mmCIF file of C-alpha atoms in Angstrom:
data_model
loop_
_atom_site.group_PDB
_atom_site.id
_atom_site.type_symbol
_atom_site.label_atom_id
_atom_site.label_comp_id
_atom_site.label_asym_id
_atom_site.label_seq_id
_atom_site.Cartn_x
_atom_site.Cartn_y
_atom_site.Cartn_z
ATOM 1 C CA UNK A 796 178.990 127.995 151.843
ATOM 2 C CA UNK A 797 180.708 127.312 154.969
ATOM 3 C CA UNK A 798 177.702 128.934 157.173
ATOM 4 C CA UNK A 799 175.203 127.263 155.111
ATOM 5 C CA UNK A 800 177.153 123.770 156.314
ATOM 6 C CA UNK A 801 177.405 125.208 159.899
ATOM 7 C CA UNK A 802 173.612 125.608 159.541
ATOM 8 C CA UNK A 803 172.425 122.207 158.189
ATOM 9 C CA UNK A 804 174.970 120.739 161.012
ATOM 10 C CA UNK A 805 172.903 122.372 163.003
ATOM 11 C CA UNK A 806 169.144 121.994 162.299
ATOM 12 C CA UNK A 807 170.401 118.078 161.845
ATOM 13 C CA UNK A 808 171.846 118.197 165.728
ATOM 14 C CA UNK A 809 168.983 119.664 166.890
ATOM 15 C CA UNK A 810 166.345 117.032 164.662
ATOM 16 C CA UNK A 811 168.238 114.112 166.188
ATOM 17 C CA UNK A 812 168.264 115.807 170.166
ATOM 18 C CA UNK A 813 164.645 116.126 169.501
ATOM 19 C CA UNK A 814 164.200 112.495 167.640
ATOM 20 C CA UNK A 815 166.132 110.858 170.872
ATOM 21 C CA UNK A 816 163.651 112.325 173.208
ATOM 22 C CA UNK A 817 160.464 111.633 171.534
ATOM 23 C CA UNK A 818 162.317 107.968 171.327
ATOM 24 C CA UNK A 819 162.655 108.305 175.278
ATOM 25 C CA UNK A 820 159.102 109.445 175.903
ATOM 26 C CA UNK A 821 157.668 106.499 173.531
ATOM 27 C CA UNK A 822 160.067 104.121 176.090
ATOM 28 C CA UNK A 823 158.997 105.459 178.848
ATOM 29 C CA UNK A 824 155.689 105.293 178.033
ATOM 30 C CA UNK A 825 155.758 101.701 177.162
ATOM 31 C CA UNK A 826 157.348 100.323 180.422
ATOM 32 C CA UNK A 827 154.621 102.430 182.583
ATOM 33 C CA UNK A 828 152.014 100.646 179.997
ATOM 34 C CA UNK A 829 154.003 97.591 181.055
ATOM 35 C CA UNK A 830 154.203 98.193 184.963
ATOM 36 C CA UNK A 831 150.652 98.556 184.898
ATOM 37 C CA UNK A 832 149.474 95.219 183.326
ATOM 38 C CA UNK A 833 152.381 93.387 185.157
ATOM 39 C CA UNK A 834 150.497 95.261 188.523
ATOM 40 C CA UNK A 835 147.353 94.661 187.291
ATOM 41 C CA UNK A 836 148.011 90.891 186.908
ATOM 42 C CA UNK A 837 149.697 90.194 190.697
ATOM 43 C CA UNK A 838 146.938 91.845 192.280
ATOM 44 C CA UNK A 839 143.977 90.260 190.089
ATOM 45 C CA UNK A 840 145.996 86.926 191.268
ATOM 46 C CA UNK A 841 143.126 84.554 192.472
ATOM 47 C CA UNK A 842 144.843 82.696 195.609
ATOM 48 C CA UNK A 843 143.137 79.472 195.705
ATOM 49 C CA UNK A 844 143.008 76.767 198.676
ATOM 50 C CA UNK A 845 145.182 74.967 197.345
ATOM 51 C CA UNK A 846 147.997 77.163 197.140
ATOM 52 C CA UNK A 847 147.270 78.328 200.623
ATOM 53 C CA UNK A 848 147.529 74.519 201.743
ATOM 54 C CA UNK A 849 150.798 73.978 199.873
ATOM 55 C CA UNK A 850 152.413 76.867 201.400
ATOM 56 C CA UNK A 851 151.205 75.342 204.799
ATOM 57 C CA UNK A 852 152.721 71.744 204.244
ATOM 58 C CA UNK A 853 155.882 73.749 202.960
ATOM 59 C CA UNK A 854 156.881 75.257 206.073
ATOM 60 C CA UNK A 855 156.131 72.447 207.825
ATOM 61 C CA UNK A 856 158.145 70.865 205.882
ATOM 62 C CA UNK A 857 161.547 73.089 205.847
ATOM 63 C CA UNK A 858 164.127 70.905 207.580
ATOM 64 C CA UNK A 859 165.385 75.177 208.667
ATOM 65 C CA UNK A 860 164.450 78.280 209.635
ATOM 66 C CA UNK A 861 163.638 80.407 205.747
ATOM 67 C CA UNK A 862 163.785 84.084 205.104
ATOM 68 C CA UNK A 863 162.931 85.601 202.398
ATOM 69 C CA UNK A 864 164.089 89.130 201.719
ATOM 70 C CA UNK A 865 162.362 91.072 199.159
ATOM 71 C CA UNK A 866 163.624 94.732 198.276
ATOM 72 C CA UNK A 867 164.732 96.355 195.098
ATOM 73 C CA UNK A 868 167.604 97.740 197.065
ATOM 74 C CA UNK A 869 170.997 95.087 196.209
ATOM 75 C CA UNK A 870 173.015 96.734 198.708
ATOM 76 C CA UNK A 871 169.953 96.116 201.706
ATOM 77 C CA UNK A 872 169.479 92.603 200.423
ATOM 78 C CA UNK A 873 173.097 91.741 201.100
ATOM 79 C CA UNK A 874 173.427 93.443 204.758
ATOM 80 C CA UNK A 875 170.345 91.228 205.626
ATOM 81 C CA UNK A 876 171.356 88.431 204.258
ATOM 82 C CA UNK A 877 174.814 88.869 205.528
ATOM 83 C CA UNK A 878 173.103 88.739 209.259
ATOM 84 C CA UNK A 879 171.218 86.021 209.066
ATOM 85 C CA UNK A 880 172.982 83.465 206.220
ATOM 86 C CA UNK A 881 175.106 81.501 209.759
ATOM 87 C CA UNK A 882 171.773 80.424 211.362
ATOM 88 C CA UNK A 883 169.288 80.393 208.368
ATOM 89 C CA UNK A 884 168.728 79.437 204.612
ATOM 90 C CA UNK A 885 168.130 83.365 203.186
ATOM 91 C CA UNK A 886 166.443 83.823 199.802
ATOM 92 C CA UNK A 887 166.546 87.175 198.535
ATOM 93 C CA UNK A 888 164.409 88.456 195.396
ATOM 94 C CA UNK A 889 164.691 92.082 194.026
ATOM 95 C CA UNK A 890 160.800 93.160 193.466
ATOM 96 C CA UNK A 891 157.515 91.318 194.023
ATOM 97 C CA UNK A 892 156.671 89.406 191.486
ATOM 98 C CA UNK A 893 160.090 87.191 192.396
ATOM 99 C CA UNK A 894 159.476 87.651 195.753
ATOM 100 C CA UNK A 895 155.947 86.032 195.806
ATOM 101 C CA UNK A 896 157.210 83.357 193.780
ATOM 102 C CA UNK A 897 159.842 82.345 196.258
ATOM 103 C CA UNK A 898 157.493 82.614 198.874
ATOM 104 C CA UNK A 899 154.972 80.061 197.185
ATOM 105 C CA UNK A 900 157.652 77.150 196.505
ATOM 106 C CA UNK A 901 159.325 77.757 199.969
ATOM 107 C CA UNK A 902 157.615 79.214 202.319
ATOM 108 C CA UNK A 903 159.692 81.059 204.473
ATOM 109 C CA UNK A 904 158.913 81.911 208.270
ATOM 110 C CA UNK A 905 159.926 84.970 208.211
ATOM 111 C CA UNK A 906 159.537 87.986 205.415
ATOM 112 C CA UNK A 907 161.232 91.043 205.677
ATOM 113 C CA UNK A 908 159.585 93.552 202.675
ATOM 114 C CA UNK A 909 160.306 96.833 201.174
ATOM 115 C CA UNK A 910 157.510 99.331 201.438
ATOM 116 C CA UNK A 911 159.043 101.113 198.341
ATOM 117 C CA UNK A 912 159.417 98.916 195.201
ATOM 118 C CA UNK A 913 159.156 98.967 191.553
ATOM 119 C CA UNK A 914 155.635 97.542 190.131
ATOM 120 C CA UNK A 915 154.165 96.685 193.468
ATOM 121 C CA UNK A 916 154.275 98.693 196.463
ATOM 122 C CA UNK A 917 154.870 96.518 200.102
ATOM 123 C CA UNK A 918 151.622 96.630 201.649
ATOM 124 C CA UNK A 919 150.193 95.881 198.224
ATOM 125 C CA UNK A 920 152.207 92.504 198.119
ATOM 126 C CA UNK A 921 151.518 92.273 202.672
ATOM 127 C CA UNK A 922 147.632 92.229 201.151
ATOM 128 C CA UNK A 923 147.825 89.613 198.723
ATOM 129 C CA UNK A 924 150.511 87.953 201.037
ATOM 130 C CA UNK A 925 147.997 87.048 203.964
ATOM 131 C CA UNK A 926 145.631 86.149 201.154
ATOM 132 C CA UNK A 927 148.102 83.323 200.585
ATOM 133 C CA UNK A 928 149.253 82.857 203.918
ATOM 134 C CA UNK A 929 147.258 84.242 206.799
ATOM 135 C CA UNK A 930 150.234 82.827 209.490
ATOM 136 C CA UNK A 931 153.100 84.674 207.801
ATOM 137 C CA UNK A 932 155.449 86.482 209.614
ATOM 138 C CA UNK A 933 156.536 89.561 207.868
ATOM 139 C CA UNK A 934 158.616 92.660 209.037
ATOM 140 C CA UNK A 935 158.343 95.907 206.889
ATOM 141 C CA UNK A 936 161.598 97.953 206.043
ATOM 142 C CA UNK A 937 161.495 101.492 204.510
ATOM 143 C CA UNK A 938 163.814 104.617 204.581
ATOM 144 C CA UNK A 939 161.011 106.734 204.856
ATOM 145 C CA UNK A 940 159.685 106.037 208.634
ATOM 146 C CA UNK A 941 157.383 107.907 209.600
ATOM 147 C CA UNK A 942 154.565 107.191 211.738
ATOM 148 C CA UNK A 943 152.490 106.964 208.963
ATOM 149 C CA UNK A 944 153.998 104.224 207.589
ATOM 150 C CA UNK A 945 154.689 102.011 210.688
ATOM 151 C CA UNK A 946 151.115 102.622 211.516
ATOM 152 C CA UNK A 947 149.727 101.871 208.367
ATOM 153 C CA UNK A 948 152.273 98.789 207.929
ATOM 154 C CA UNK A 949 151.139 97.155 211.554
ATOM 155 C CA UNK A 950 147.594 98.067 210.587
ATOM 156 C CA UNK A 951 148.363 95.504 207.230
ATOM 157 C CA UNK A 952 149.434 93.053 209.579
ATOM 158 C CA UNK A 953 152.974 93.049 209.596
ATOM 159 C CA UNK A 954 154.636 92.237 213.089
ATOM 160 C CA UNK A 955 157.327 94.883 213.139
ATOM 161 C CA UNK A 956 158.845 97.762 211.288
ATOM 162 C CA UNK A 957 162.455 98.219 210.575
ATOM 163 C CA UNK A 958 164.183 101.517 209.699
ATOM 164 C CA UNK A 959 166.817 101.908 206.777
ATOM 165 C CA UNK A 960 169.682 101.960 207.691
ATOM 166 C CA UNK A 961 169.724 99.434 210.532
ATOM 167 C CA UNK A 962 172.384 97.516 212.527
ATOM 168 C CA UNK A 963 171.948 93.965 212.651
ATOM 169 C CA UNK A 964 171.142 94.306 215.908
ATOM 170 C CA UNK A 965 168.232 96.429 215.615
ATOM 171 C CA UNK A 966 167.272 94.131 212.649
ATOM 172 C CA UNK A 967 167.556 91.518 215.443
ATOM 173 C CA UNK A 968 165.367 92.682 217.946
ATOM 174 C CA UNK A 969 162.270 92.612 215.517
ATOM 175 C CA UNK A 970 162.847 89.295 214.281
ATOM 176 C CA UNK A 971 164.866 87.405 217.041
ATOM 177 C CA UNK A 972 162.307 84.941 218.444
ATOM 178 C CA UNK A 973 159.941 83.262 215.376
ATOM 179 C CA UNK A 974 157.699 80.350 215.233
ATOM 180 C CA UNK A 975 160.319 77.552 214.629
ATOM 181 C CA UNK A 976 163.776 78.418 216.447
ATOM 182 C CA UNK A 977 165.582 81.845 218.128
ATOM 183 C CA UNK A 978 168.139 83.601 215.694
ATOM 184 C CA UNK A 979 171.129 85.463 216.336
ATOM 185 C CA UNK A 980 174.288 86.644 215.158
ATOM 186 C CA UNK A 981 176.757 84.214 216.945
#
């Protein structure tokens, strides 16, 4: 009787290991279905004049110099922001779909973008960036460097490539002289 217990403890362990992982699969499955549509929609995003113009009159408009720093990564987000928060107003966003929405209402002079993110990859989002905003200034970041990638992220336009990690100072010397003022760490 006791075996027979052991037994149905058993096949009913084993049901539910197997029940949590078909569970997992069917979640899985629906945020990929979901990071699809939601990459679908930013890069189906029509830009129109208008929202080119307003992005214009924005930054001519911002009384100081604006980042914007978009990368999933919270720890990079608060390095950068760390170096430039004295002598700037820094607005950081942790994937795309943020990010270009911070860029629309402020219009920041400078962008400093991921190359890796969730959803939307960083020369995905440099694309539909210039769409918008043909005079932005944006400077890639990645941990994976390679020529590849700092030839294929100056070929998209961006005006510099940093390397993860970085010192401020190297972070600096990509992004120290931009349209409206020189930045620095003192």
């Amino acid at each position: 009787m006791m075996e027979k217990q052991q037994n149905h403890n058993t096949e009913l362990a084993s049901l539910n290991i197997i029940r949590s992982h078909l569970n997992a699969e069917h979640m899985r499955a629906a945020l990929e279905e979901k990071e699809l549509k939601l990459r679908h929609n930013f890069m189906t995003l029509n830009i129109t004049p208008e929202l080119s113009q307003h992005v214009k009159i924005q930054r001519a408009d911002n009384p100081q110099t604006t980042i914007l720093i978009i990368d999933d990564d919270p720890f990079a987000r608060s390095l950068i922001k760390k170096v430039y928060a004295k002598n700037a107003k820094v607005l950081t966003a942790k994937n795309a779909l943020e990010g270009f929405k911070l860029y629309v209402k402020h219009a920041p002079d400078l962008l400093l973008l991921d190359i890796q993110m969730p959803n939307i990859n960083g020369y995905d989002f440099l694309a539909k960036i210039f769409d918008l905003d043909p005079a932005a200034y944006v400077v890639m970041l990645s941990a994976h460097a390679d020529d590849s990638n700092i030839d294929k992220a100056i070929k998209y336009g961006a005006r510099g490539f940093v390397r993860k990690p970085f010192s401020p100072a190297e972070l600096l010397s990509y992004t120290a002289s931009i349209n409206r003022q020189t930045i620095d760490i003192n």
